Tab-separated table of N, CA, C and O in Angstrom:
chain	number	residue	atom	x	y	z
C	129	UNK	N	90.940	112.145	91.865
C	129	UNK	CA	91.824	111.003	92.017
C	129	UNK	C	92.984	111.131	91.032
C	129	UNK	O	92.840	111.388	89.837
C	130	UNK	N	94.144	110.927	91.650
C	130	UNK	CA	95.647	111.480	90.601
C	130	UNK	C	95.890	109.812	90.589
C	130	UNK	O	95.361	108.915	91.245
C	131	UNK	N	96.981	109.802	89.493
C	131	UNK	CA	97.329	108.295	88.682
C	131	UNK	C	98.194	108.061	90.319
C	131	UNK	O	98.009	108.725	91.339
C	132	UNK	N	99.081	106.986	90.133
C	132	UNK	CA	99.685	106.048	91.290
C	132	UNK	C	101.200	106.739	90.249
C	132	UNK	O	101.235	107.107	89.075
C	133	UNK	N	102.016	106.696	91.040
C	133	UNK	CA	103.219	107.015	90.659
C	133	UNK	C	103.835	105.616	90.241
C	133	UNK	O	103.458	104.467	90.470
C	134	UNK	N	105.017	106.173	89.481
C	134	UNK	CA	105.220	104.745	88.879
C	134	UNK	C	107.138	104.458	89.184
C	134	UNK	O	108.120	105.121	88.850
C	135	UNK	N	106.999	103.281	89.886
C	135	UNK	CA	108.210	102.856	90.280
C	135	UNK	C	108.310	101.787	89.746
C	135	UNK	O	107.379	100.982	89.723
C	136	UNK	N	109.963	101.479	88.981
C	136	UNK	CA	110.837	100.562	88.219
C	136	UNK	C	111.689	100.340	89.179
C	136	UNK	O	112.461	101.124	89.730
C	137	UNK	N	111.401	98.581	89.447
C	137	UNK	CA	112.336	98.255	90.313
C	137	UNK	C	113.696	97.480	89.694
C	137	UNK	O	113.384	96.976	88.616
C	138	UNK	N	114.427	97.347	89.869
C	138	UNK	CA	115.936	96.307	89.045
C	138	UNK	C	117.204	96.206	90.086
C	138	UNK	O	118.175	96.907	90.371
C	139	UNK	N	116.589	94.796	90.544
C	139	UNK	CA	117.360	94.092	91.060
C	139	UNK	C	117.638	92.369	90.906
C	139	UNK	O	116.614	91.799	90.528
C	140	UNK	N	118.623	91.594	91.089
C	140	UNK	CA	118.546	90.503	90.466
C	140	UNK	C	118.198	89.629	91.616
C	140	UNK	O	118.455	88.427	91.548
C	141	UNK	N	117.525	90.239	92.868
C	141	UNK	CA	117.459	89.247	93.898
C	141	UNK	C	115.754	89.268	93.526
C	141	UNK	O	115.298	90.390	93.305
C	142	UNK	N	114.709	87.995	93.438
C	142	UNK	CA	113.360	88.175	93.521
C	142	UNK	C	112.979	88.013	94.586
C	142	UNK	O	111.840	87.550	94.534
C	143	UNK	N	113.445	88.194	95.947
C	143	UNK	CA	113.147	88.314	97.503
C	143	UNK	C	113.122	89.340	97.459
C	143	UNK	O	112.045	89.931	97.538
C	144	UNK	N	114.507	90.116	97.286
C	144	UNK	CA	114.292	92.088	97.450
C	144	UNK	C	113.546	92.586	96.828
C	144	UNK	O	113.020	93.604	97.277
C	145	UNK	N	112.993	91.850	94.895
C	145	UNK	CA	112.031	92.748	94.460
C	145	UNK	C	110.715	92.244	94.809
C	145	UNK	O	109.740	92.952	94.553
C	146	UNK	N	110.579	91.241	95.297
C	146	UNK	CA	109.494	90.901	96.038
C	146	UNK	C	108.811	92.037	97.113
C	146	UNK	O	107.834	92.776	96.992
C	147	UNK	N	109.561	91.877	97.964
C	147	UNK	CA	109.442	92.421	99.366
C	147	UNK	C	109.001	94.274	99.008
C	147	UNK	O	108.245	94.981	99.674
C	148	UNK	N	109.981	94.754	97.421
C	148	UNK	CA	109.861	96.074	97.201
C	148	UNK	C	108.656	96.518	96.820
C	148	UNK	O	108.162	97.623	97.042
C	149	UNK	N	108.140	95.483	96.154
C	149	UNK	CA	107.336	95.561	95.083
C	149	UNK	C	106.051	95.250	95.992
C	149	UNK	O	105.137	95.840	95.417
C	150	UNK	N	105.563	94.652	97.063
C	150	UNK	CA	104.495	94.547	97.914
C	150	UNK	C	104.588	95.878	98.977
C	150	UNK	O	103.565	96.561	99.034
C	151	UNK	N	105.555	96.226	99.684
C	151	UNK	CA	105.431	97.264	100.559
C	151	UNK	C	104.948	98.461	99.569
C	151	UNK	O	103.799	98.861	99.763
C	152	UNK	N	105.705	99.082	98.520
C	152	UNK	CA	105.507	99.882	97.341
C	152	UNK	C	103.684	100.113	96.893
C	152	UNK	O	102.916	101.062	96.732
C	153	UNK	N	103.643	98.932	96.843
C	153	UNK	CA	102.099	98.621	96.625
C	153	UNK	C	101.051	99.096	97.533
C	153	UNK	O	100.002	99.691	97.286
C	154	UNK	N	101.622	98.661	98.753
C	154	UNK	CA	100.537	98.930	100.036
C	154	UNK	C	100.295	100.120	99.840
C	154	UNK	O	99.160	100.535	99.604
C	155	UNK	N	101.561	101.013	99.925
C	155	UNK	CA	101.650	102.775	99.750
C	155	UNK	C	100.816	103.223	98.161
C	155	UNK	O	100.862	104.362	97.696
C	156	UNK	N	100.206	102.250	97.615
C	156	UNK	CA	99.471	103.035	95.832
C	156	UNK	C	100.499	103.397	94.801
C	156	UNK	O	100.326	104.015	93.750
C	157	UNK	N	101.697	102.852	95.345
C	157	UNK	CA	102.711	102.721	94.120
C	157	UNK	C	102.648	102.105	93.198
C	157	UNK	O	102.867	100.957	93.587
C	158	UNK	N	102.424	102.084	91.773
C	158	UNK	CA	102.565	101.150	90.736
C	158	UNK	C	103.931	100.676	90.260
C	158	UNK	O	104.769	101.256	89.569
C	159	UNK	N	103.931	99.864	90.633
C	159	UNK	CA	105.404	98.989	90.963
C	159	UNK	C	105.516	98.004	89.400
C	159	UNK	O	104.611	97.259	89.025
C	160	UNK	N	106.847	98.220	88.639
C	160	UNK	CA	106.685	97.039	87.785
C	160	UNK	C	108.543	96.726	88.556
C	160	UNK	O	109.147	97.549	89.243
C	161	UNK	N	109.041	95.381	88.169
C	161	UNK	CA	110.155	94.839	88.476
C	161	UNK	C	110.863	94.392	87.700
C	161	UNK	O	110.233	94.294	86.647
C	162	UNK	N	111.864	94.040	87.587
C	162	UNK	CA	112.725	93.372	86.397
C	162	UNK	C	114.034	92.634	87.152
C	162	UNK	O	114.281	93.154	88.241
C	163	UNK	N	114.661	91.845	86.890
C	163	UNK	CA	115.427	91.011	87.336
C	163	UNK	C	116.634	91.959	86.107
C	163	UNK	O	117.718	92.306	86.575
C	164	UNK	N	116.412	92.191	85.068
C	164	UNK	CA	117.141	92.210	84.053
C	164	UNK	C	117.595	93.674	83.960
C	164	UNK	O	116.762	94.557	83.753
C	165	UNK	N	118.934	93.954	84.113
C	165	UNK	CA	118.997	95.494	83.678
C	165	UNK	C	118.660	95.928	82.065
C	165	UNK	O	118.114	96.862	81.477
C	166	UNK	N	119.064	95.165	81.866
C	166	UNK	CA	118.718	95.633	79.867
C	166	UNK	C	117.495	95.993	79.609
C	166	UNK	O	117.172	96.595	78.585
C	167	UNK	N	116.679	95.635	80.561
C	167	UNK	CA	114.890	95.991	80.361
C	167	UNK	C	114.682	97.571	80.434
C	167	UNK	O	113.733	98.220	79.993
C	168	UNK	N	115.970	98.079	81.197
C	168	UNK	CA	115.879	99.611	81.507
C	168	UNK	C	116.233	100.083	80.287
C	168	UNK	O	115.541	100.965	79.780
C	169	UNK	N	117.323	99.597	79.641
C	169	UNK	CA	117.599	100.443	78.292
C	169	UNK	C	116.993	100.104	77.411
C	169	UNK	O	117.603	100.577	76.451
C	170	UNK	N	115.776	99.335	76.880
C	170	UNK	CA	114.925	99.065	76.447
C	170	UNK	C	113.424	99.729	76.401
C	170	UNK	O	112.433	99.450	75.725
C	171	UNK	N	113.693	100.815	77.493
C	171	UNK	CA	112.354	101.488	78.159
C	171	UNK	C	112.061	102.401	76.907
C	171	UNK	O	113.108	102.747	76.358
C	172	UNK	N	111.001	102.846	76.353
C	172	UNK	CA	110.673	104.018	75.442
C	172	UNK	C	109.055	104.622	75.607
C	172	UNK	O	108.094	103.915	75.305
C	173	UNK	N	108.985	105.262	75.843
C	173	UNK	CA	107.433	106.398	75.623
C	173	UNK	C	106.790	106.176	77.223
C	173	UNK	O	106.251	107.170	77.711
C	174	UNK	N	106.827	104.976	78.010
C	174	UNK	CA	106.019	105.373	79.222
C	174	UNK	C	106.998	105.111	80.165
C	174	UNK	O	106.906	104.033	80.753
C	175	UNK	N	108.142	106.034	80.514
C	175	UNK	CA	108.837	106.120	81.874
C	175	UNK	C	108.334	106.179	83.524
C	175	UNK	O	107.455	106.890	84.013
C	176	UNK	N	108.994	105.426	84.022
C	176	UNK	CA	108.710	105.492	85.689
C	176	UNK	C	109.243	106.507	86.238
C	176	UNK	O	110.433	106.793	86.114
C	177	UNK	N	108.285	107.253	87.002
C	177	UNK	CA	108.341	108.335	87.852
C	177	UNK	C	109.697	108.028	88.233
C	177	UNK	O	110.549	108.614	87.565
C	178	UNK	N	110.160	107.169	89.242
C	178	UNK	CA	111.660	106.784	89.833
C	178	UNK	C	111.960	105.555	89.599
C	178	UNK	O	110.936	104.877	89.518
C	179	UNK	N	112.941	104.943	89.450
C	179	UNK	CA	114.078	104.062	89.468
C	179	UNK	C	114.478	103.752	90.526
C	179	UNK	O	115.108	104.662	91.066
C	180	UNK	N	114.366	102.445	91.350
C	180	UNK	CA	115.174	101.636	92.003
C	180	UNK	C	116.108	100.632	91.272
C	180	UNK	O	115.747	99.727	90.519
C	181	UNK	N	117.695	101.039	91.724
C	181	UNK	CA	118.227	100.555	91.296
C	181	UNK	C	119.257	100.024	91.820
C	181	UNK	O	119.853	100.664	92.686
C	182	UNK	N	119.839	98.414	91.338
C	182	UNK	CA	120.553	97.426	92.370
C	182	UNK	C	122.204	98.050	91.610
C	182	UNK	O	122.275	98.546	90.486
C	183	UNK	N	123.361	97.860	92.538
C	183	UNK	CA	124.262	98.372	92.147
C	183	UNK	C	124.834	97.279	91.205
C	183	UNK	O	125.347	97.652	90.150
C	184	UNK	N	124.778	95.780	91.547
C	184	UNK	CA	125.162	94.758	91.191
C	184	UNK	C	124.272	94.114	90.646
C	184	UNK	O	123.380	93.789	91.429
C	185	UNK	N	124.098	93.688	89.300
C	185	UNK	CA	123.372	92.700	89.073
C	185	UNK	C	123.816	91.520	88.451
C	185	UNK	O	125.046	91.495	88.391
C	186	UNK	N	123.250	90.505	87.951
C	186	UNK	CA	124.490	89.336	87.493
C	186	UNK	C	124.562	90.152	86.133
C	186	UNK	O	123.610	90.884	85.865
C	187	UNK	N	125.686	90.065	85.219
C	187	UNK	CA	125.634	90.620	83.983
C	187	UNK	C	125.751	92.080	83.744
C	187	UNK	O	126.157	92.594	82.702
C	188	UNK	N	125.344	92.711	84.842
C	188	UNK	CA	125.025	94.394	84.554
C	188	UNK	C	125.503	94.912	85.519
C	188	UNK	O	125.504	94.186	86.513
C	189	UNK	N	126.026	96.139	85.673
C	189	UNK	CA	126.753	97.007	86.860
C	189	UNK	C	125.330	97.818	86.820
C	189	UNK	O	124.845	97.969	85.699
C	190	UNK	N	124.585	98.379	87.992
C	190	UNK	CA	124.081	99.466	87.932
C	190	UNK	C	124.218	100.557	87.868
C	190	UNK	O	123.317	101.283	87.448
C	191	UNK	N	125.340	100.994	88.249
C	191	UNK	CA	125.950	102.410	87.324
C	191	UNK	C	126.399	102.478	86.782
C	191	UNK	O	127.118	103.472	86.881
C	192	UNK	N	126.601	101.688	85.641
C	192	UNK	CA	126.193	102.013	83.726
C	192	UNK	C	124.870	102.190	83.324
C	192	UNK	O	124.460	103.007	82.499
C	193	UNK	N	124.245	101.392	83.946
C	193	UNK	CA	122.490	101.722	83.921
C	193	UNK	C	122.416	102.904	84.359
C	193	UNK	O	121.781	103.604	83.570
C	194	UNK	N	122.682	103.318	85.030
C	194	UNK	CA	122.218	104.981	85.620
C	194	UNK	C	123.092	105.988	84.961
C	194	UNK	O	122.622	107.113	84.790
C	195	UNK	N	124.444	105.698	84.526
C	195	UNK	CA	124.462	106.464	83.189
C	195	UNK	C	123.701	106.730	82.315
C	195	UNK	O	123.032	107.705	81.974
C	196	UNK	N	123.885	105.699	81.972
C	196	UNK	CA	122.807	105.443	80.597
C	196	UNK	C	121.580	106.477	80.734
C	196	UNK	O	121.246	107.293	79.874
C	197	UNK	N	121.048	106.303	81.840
C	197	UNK	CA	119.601	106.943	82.409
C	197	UNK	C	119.903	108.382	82.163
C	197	UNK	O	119.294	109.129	81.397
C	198	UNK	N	120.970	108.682	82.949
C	198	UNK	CA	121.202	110.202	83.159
C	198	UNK	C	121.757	110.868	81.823
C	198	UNK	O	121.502	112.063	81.679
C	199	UNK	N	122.249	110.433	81.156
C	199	UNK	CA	122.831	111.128	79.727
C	199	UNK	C	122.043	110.928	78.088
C	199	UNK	O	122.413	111.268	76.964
C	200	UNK	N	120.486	110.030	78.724
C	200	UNK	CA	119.479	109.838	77.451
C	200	UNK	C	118.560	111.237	77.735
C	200	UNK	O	117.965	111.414	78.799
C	201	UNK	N	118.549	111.843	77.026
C	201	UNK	CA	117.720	112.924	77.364
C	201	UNK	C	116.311	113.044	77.876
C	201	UNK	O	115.643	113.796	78.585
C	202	UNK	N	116.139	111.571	76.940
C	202	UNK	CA	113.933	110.933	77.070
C	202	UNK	C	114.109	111.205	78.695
C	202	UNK	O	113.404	112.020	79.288
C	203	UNK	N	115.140	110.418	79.339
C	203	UNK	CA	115.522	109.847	80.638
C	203	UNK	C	115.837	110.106	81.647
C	203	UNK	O	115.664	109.418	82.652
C	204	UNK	N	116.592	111.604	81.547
C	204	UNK	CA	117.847	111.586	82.419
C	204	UNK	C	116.840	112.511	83.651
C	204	UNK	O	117.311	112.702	84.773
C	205	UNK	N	115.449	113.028	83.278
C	205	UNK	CA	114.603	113.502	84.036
C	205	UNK	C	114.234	112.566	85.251
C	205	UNK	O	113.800	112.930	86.344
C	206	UNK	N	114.488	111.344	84.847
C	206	UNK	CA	113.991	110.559	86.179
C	206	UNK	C	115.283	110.296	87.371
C	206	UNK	O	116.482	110.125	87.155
C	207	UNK	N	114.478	110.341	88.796
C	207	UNK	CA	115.229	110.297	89.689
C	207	UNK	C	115.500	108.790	89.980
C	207	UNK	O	114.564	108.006	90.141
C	208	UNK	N	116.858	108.392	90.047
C	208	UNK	CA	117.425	107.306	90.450
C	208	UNK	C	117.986	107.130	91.689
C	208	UNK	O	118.929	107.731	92.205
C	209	UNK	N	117.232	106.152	92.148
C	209	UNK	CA	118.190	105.929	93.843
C	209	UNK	C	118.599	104.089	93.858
C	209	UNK	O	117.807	103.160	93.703
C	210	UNK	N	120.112	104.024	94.104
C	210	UNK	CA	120.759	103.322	93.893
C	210	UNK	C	120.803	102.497	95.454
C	210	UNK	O	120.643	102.968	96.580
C	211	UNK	N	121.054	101.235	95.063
C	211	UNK	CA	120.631	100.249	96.365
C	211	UNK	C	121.672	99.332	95.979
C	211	UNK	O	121.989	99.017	94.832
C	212	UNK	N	122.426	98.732	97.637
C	212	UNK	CA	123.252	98.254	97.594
C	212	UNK	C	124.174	97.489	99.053
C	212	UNK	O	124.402	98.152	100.065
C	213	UNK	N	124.378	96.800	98.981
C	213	UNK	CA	124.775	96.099	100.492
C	213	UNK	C	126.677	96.510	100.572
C	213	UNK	O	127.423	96.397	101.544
C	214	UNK	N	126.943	96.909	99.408
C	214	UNK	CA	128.370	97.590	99.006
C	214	UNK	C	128.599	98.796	99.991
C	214	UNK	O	127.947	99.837	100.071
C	215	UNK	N	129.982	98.282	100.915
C	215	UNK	CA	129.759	99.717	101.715
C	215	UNK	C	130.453	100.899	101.028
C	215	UNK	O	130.796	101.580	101.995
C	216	UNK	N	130.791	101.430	100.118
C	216	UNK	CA	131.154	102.109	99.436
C	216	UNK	C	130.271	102.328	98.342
C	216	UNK	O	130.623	102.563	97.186
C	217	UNK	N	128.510	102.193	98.984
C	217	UNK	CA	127.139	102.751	97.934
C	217	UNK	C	127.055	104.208	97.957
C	217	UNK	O	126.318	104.647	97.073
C	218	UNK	N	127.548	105.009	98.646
C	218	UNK	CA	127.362	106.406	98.969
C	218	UNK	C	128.544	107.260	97.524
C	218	UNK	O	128.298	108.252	96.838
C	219	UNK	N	129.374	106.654	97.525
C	219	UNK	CA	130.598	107.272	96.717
C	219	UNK	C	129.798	106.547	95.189
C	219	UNK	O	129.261	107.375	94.453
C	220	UNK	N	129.748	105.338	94.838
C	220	UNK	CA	129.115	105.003	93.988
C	220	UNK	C	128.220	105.356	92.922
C	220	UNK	O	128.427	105.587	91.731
C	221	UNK	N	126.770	105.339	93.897
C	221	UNK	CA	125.891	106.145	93.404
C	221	UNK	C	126.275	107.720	93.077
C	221	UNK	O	125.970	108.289	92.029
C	222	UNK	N	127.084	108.382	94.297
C	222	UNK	CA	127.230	109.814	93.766
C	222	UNK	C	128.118	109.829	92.096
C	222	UNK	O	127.884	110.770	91.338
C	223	UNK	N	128.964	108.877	91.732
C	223	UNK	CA	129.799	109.114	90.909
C	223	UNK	C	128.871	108.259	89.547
C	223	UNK	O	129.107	108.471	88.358
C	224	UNK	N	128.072	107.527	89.933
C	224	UNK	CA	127.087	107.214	88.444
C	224	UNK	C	126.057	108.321	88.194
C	224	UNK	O	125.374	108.266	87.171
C	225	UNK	N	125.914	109.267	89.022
C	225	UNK	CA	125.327	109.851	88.407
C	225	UNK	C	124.103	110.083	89.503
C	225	UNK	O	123.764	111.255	89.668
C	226	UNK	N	123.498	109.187	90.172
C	226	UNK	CA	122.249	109.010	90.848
C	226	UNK	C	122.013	110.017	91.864
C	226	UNK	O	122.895	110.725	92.351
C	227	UNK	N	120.876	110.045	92.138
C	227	UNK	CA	119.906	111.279	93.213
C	227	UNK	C	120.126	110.728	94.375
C	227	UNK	O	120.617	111.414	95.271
C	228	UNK	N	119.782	109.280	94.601
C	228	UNK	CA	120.162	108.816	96.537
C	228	UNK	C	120.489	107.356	96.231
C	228	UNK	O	120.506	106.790	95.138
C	229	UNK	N	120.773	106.825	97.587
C	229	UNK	CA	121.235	105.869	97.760
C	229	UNK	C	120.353	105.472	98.745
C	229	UNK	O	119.666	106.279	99.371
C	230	UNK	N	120.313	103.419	99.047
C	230	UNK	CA	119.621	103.291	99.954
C	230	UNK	C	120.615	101.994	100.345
C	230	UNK	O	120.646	101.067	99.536
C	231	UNK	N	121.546	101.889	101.741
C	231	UNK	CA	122.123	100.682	101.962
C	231	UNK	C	121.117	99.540	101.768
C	231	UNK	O	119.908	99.767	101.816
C	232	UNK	N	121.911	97.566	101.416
C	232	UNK	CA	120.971	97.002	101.935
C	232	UNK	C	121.702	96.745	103.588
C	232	UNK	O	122.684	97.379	103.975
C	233	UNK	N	121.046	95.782	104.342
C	233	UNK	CA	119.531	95.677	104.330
C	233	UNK	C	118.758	97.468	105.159
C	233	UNK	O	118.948	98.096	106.200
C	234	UNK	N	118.096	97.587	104.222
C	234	UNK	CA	117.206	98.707	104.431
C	234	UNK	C	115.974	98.513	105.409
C	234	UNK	O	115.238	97.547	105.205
C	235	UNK	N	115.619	99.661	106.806
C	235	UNK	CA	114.631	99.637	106.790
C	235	UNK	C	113.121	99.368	105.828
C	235	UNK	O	113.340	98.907	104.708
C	236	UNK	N	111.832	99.588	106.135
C	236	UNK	CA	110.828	99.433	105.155
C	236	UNK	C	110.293	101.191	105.238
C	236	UNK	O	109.617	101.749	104.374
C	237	UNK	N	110.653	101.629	106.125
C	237	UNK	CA	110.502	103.739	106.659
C	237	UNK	C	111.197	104.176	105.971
C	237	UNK	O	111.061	105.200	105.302
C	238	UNK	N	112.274	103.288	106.039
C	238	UNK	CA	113.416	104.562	105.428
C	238	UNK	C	113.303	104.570	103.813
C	238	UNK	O	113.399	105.668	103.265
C	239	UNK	N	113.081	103.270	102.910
C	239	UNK	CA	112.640	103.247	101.727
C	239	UNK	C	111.156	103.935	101.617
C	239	UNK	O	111.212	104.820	100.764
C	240	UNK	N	110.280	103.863	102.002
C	240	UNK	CA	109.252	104.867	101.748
C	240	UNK	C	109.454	106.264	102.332
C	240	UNK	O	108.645	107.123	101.981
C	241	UNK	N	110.176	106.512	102.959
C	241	UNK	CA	111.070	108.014	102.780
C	241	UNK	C	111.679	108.019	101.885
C	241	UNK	O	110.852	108.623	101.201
C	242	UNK	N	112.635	107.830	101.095
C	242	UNK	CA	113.336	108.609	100.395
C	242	UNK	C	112.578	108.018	98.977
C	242	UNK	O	113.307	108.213	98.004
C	243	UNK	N	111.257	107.324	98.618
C	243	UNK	CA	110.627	107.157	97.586
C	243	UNK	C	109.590	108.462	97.419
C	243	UNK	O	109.156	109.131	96.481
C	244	UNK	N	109.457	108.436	98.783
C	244	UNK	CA	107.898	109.742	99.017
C	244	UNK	C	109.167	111.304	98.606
C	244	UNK	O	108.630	112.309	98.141
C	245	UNK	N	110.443	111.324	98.788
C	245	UNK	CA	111.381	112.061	99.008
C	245	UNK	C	111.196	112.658	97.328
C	245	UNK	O	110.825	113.822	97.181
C	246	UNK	N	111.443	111.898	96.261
C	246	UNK	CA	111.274	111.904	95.216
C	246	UNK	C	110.341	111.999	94.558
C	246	UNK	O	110.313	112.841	93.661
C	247	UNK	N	109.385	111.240	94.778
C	247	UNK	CA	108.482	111.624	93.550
C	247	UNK	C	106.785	111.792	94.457
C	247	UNK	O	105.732	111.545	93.868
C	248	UNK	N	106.836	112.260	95.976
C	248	UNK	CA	105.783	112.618	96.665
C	248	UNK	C	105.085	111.103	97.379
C	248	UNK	O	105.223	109.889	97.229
C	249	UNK	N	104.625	111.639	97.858
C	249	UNK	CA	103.692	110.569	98.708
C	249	UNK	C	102.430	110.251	97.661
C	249	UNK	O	101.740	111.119	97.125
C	250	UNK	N	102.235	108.301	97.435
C	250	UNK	CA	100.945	108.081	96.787
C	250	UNK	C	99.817	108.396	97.401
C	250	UNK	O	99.725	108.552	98.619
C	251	UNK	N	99.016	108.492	96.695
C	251	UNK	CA	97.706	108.887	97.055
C	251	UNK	C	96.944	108.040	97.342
C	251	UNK	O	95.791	108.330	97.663
């Protein structure tokens, strides 16, 4: 039996991290959430396999967060996929730095594709 992979969700809607954070689950994902981007730069010694990350949050841009991610060295190992109802998420994410993008509103397939895409299918 291998650990549950570990997904960090950050978004400021608690419907989307709701909804992320139960489908995530079904699949043996260990899901934690945060409303707050600052909780990410706050992270030290037990990192999440991947990063979901909202482009907009109140207070926080998400790609400064995914800077941040990508240029801490502890950090920059983890894959970030950037989420966003912004139709200009594709140029975005590529220019913060991030691994994928996921429009909203998102299928619930297509997010467990490109989660399984990254860091494998849970067990």
């Amino acid at each position: 039996m291998s650990m549950s992979k570990k997904v960090l969700v950050a978004d400021d809607d608690p419907a989307i991290l709701d909804a992320i954070k139960m489908t995530l689950e079904l699949e043996d994902y260990d899901v934690d959430v945060t409303v707050n981007g600052e909780t990410i730069y706050k992270m030290e010694k037990v990192y999440p396999d991947l990063l979901l990350l909202d482009i907009w949050m109140s207070g926080q841009d998400g790609r400064d967060i995914c800077k941040y991610v990508k240029n801490n060295p502890h950090t920059k190992h983890i894959p970030i996929i950037m989420i966003s109802a912004s139709r200009d998420i594709m140029q975005s994410a590529r220019e913060a730095g991030a691994d994928d993008f996921i429009a909203k509103p998102f299928e619930i397939d297509d997010l467990l594709g490109i989660v399984a895409k990254y860091v494998g299918k849970a067990d």
